[in-house]
Every structure is written in C-alpha cells, then in structure tokens.
Coordinates of C-alpha atoms (C1' of nucleotides) in Angstrom, one line a residue:
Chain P
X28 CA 2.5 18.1 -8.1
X29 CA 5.5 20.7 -7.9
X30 CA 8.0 20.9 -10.5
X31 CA 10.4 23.7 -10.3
X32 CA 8.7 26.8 -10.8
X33 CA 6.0 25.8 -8.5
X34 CA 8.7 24.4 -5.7
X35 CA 10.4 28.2 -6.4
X36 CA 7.1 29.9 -6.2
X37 CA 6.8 28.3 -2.7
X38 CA 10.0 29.5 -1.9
X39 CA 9.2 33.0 -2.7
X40 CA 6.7 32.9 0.0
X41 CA 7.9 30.8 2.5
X42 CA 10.7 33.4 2.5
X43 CA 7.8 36.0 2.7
X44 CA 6.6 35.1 5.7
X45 CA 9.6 32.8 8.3
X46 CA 12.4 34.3 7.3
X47 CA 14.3 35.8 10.3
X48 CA 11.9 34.0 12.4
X49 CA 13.6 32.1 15.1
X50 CA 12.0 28.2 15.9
X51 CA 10.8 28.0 19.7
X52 CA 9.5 24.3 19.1
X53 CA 8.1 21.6 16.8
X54 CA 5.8 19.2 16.2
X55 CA 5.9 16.2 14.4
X56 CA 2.6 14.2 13.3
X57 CA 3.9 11.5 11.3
X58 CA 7.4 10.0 12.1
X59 CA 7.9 8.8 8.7
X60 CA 8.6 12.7 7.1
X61 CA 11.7 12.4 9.2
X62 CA 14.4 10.7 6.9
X63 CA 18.2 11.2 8.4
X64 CA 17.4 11.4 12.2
X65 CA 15.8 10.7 15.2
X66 CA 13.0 12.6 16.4
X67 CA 14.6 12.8 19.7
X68 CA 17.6 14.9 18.4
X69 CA 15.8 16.7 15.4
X70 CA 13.5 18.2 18.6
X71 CA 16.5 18.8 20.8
X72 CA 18.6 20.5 17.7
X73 CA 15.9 22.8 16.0
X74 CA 14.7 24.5 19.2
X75 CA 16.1 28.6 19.2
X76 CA 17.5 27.9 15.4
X77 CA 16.9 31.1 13.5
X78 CA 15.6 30.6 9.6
X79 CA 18.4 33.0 7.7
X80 CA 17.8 31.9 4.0
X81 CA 15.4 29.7 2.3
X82 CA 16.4 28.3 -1.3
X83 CA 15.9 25.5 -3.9
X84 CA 17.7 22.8 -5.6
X85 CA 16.0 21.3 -7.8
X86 CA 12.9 20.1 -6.7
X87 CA 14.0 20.8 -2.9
X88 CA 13.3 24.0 -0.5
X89 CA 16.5 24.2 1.5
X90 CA 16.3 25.6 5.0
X91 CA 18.6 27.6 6.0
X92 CA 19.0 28.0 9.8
X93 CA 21.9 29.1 12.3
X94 CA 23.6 25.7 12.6
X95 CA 21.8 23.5 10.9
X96 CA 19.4 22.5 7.5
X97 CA 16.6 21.2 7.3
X98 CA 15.7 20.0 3.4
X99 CA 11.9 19.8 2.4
X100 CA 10.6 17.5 -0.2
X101 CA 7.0 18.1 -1.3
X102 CA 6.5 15.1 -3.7
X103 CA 2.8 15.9 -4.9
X104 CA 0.7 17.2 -2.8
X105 CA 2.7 18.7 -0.2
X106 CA 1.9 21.8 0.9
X107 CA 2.9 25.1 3.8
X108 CA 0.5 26.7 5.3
X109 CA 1.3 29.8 7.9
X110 CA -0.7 31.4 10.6
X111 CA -0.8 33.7 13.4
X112 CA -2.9 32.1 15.9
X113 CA -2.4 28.0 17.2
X114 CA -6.2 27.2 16.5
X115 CA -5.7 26.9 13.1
X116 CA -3.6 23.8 13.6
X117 CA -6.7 21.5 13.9
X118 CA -8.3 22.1 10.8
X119 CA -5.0 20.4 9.2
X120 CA -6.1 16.7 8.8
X121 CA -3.4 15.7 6.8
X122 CA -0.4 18.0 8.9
X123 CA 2.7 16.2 9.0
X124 CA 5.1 19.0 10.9
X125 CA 4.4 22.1 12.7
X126 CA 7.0 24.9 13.3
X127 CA 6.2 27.3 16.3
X128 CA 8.0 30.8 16.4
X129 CA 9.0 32.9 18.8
X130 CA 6.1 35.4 18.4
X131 CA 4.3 31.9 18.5
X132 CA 3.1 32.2 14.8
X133 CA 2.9 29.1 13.2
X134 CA 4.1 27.4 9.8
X135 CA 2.7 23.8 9.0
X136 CA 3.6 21.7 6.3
X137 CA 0.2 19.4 5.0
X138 CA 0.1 16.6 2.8
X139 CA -2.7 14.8 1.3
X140 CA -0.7 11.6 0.8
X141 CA 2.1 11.8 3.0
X142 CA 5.3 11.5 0.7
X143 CA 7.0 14.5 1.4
X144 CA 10.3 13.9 3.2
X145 CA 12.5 16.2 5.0
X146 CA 15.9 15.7 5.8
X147 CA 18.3 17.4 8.6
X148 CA 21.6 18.1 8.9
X149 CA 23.5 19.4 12.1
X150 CA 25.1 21.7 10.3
X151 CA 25.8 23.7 7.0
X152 CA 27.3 21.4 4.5
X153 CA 24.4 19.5 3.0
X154 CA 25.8 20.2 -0.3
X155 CA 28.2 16.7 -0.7
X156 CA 25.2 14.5 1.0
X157 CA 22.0 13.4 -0.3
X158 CA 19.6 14.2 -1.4
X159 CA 21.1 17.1 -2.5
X160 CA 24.6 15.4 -3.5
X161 CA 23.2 13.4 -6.3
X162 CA 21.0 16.2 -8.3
X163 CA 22.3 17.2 -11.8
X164 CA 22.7 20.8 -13.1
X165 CA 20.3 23.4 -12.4
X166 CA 18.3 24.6 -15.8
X167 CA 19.1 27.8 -15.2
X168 CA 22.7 27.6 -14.9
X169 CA 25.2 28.9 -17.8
X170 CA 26.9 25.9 -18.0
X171 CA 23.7 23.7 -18.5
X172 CA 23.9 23.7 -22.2
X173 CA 24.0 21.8 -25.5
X174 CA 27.3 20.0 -24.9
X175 CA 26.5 19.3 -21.0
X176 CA 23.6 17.2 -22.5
X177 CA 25.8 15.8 -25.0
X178 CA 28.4 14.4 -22.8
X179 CA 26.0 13.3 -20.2
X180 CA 23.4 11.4 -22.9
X181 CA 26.5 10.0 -24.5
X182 CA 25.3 6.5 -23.9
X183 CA 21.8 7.1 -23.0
X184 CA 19.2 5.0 -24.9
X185 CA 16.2 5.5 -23.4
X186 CA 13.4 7.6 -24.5
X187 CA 14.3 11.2 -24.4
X188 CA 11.4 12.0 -22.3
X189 CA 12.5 9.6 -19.8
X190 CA 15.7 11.3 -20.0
X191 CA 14.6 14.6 -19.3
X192 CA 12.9 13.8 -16.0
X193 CA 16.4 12.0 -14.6
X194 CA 16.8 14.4 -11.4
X195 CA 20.2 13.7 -11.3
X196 CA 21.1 15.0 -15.0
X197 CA 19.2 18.2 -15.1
X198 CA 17.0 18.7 -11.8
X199 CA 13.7 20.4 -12.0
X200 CA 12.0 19.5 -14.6
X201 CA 8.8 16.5 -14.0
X202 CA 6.3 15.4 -16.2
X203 CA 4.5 18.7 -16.9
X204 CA 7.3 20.8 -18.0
X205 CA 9.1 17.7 -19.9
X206 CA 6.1 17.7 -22.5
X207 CA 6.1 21.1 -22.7
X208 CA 9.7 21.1 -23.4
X209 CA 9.7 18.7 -25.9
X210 CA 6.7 20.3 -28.2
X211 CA 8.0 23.2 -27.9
X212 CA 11.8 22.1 -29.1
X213 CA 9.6 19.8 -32.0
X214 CA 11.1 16.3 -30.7
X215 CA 9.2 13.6 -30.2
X216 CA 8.9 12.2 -26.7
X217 CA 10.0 8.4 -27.7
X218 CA 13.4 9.9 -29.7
X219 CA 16.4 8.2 -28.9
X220 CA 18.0 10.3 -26.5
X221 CA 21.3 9.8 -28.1
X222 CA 20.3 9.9 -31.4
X223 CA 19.5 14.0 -31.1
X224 CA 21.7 16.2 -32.8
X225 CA 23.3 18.9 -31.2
X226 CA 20.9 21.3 -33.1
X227 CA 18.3 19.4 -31.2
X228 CA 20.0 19.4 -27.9
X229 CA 20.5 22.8 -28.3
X230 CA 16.8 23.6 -28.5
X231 CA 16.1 21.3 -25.6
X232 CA 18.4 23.2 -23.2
X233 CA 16.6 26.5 -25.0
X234 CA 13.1 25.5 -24.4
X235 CA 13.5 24.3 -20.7
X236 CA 15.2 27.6 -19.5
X237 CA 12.2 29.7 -21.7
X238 CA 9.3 27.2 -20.3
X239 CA 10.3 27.4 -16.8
X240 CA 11.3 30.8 -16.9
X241 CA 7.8 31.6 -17.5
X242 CA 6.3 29.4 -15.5
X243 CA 8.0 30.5 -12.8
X244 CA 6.7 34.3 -13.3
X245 CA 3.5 32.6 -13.7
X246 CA 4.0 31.0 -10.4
X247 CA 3.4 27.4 -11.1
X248 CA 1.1 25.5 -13.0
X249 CA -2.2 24.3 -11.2
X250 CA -3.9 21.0 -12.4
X251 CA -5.6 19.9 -10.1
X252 CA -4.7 20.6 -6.1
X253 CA -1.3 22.6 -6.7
X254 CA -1.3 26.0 -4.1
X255 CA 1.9 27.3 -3.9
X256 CA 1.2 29.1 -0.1
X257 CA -1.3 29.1 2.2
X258 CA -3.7 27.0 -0.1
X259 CA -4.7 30.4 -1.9
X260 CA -2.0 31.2 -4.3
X261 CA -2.4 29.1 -7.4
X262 CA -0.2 29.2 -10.2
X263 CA -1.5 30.0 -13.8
X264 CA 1.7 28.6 -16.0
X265 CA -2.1 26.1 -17.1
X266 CA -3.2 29.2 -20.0
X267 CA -0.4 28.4 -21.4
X268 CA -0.2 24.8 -21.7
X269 CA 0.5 23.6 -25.0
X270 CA 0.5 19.8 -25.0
X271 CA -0.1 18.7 -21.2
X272 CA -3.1 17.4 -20.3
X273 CA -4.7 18.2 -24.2
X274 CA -5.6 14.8 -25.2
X275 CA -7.6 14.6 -28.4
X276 CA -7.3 18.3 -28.7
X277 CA -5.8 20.2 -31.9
X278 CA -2.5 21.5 -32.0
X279 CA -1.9 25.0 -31.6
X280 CA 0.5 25.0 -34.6
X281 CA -0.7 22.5 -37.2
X282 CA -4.4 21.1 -35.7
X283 CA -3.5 17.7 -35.8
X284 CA -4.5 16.1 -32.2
X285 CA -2.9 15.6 -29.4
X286 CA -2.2 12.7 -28.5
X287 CA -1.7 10.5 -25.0
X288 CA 0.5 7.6 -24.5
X289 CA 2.0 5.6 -21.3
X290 CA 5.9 6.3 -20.5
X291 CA 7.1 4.4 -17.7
X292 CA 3.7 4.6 -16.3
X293 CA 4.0 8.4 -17.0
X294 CA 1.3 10.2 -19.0
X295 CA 3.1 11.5 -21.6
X296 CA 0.9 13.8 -24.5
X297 CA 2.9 15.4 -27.7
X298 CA 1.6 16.0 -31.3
X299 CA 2.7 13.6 -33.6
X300 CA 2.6 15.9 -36.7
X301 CA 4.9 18.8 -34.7
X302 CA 7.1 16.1 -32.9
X303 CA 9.6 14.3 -35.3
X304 CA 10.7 10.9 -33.8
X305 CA 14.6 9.8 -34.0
X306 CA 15.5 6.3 -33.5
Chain Y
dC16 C1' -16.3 0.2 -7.1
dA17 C1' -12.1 0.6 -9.8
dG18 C1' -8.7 3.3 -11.7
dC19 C1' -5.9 7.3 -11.7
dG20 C1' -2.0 10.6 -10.5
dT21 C1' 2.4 17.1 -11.1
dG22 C1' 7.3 12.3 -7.4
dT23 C1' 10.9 9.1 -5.8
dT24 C1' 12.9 4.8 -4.6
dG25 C1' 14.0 0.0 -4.6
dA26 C1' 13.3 -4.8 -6.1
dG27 C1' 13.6 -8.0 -9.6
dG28 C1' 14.4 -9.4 -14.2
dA29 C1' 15.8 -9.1 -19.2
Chain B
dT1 C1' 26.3 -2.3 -16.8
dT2 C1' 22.0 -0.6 -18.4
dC3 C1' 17.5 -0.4 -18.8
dC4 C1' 12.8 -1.7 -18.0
dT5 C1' 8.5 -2.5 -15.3
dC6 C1' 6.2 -2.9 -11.2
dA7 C1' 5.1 -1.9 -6.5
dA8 C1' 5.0 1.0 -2.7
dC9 C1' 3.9 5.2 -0.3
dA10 C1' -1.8 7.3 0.9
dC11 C1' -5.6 9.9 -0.4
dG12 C1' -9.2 12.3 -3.0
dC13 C1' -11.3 12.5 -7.2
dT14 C1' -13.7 10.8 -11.3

DNA sequence: CAGCGTGTTGAGGA
DNA sequence: TTCCTCAACACGCT
C-alpha cells in the first residue's frame, strides 16, 4: 500500500496526535512485528520513553523517543489507529502492537496481513544500521539529480522500472508512483536503464520530485484499503492518476490505450504510443 | 474456488 | 558479479 507520500501523510498525523506523549506500556499481539529484539527487553526499554519527533525515510516512520527508536514498517496494509478510551482495542482483529500513554490514550498499529515490521534500537543512532543504513537518496534531496542516477545506473541493465523501485538507490518510490513517473517523463517502462540519456535522466529525477510532491499534498493515493490515520483519512493523489491502474483506457495525451504487462510479478501499465522504449 | 496484490527478503539458478 | 524468477509472509476481495 504506502509509498512515500502516503508513509509521510501518516507521519503528519501520527505527529498530530503522540507527539510529546510519554509511553506508560505496551502490548504486543504478534511476536513476529518484532525484528531486532526480544520482547522481554523491548517491554522493559520503552516503558516512561517520551515520543519527541516522528519522521520518514523512505518508506519508514522513525520514532523518535528519549533514548531509544523504534522504526515502523507498514508494508501494505499497515495501518495506526489512535483513541482515547481502552475499549476500542477489541474491535482491532488484525492489531499487532498497542502503545498506552500516560493520560492512558491509546495508539494501535493494525494490519490486515501482518507484514509490517518494526525495529528498535537502545538508542539514537539508527542511521549506520539497517534498515535504515541501506536506503538510497531521498527524492527530495538537492543532491538526488540527473548525475546521482547516472553514476549509480552506470552498469545497471535491468528494466528501468525495476530500477526505479530499488529502495536502496532512490527510496520512496513503489509501484504506483514508478508508473506515474515514467509516463509522465515519456520512457518506457522496459528501457534499458543504462541506455537513458542524461536528458532522460534528468526528467526522471524531475517527474518523481513533481509526482510525489503532489501526492503528498494530496495525502496519498487510495486504491483500494489505503487510510493514512485512523482509517478515515484517505488520500486522493487517485483523480490524478495518469497511467496506474488504467488498463485498456485511452491516454490522456494521445488516446492510444493503456496498456498492462507483468514486471517481476509487478503490474506495470504505460502507454506505448507516449512511452518510447530504449534498448 | 482460484487468483490477485500499493512491499520486502531470501533462495536458487542462469 | 549480476540479474532473474519464485516463494513466502496472510488476508480480504473479486
């Protein structure tokens, strides 16, 4: 589900709602969320930790607490949820974790299919281990431009679309926003990723910061169960769509269809008319 | 009932 | 080394 402006969009109101908010306990549901360490001493650790910043990398909410981070993955279908009275904990089939503040409100984090991770550190420099450690550049940072992509696709055969979803060359972007990006920059999704020119890298870098730029006002893109908070706020980035998810449907700029094929198992939907192909 | 999927990782093989 | 495909994770939806 949650790309980068939808994993930002969560931020915004995660930060909303905990920030400043000191954890009295927690509850774990399934074990499994847990990737770095023991129940036992994630329990012991967390207990009177106060939130004081919550940010992203990449496709990761980075908690931000007095001695410690705790690192939330949401893969698809994760999802926060925050209340003010304990009862609402039981209507959560799916719940994974629970967070119980001081003022005993509560934040839980649900998920349909149980693949969101989190990972804790015992202090503040999570920045030189994974997962963080191995992400690329941020889309949004100055230096993430036409020759960052150049020297970092030097060698790189593979299918540009494939390339653009490699967390850790650019971090971000997933298989919504990478077929966006590429209609909008007119290159085809099966182009040699080494074979673009630097005009075409160029427009790569230029679509990617414009697409998620407005996704992100947008707040996120909702397909099909994507709620950025509280399982109410939905993004609307969807109205404007161009390629994703319009099989068989004519092209906004020439009315040729759309069309659909399978990318490393990947949905991936371009216009073959718009999208010139490099090999 | 079978197939699908907004994400990531690892195994196995070419 | 590099790249690919497949499976796994688990569930609701079509």
């Amino acid at each position: 589900m949650p790309e980068l402006p939808e994993v930002e969009t969560v931020c915004k109101y995660l930060r909303k709602y905990v920030i400043n908010k000191t954890i009295k306990d927690v509850n774990v549901y399934e074990l499994k969320i847990l990737q770095n360490i023991t129940l036992k001493e994630f329990k012991k650790n967390i207990q009177n930790q106060k939130i004081l910043q919550i940010t992203r990398r990449g496709k990761y909410i980075i908690f931000l607490l007095s001695f410690s981070t705790l690192i939330s993955h949401l893969r698809m279908e994760g999802k926060y949820f925050y209340y003010s009275e304990q009862k609402f904990l039981k209507f959560h089939k799916h719940k994974m974790i629970s967070f119980c503040f001081n003022d005993n409100d509560i934040l839980i984090y649900s998920d349909t299919r149980k693949f969101g991770t989190i990972h804790y550190f015992l202090n503040h420099n999570f920045k030189n281990n994974n997962p963080i450690k191995k992400l690329g550049i941020e889309p949004f940072n100055t230096n993430f431009n036409e020759l960052y992509l150049k020297k970092n696709w030097l060698k790189t055969k593979k299918a540009i679309k494939k390339s653009l979803l490699e967390q850790n060359i650019i971090c971000g972007i997933g298989n919504i926003y990478a077929d966006e990006i590429l209609f909008l920059s007119k290159i085809h999704p099966l182009s040699v990723t080494n074979k673009l020119s630097l005009t075409d890298l160029k427009k790569i870098v230029l679509a990617t910061k414009t697409i998620l730029k407005k996704a992100i006002e947008l707040e996120g893109t909702t397909i099909k169960s994507f709620s950025s908070f509280q399982g109410k706020f939905s993004g609307h980035f969807q109205f404007n769509l161009k390629v994703y998810h319009r099989y068989n449907q004519k092209c906004f700029n020439c009315n040729f269809l759309i069309k659909k094929i399978k990318l490393s198992n990947r949905s991936s939907f371009f216009c073959d008319h718009c999208q010139i192909q490099k090999k």
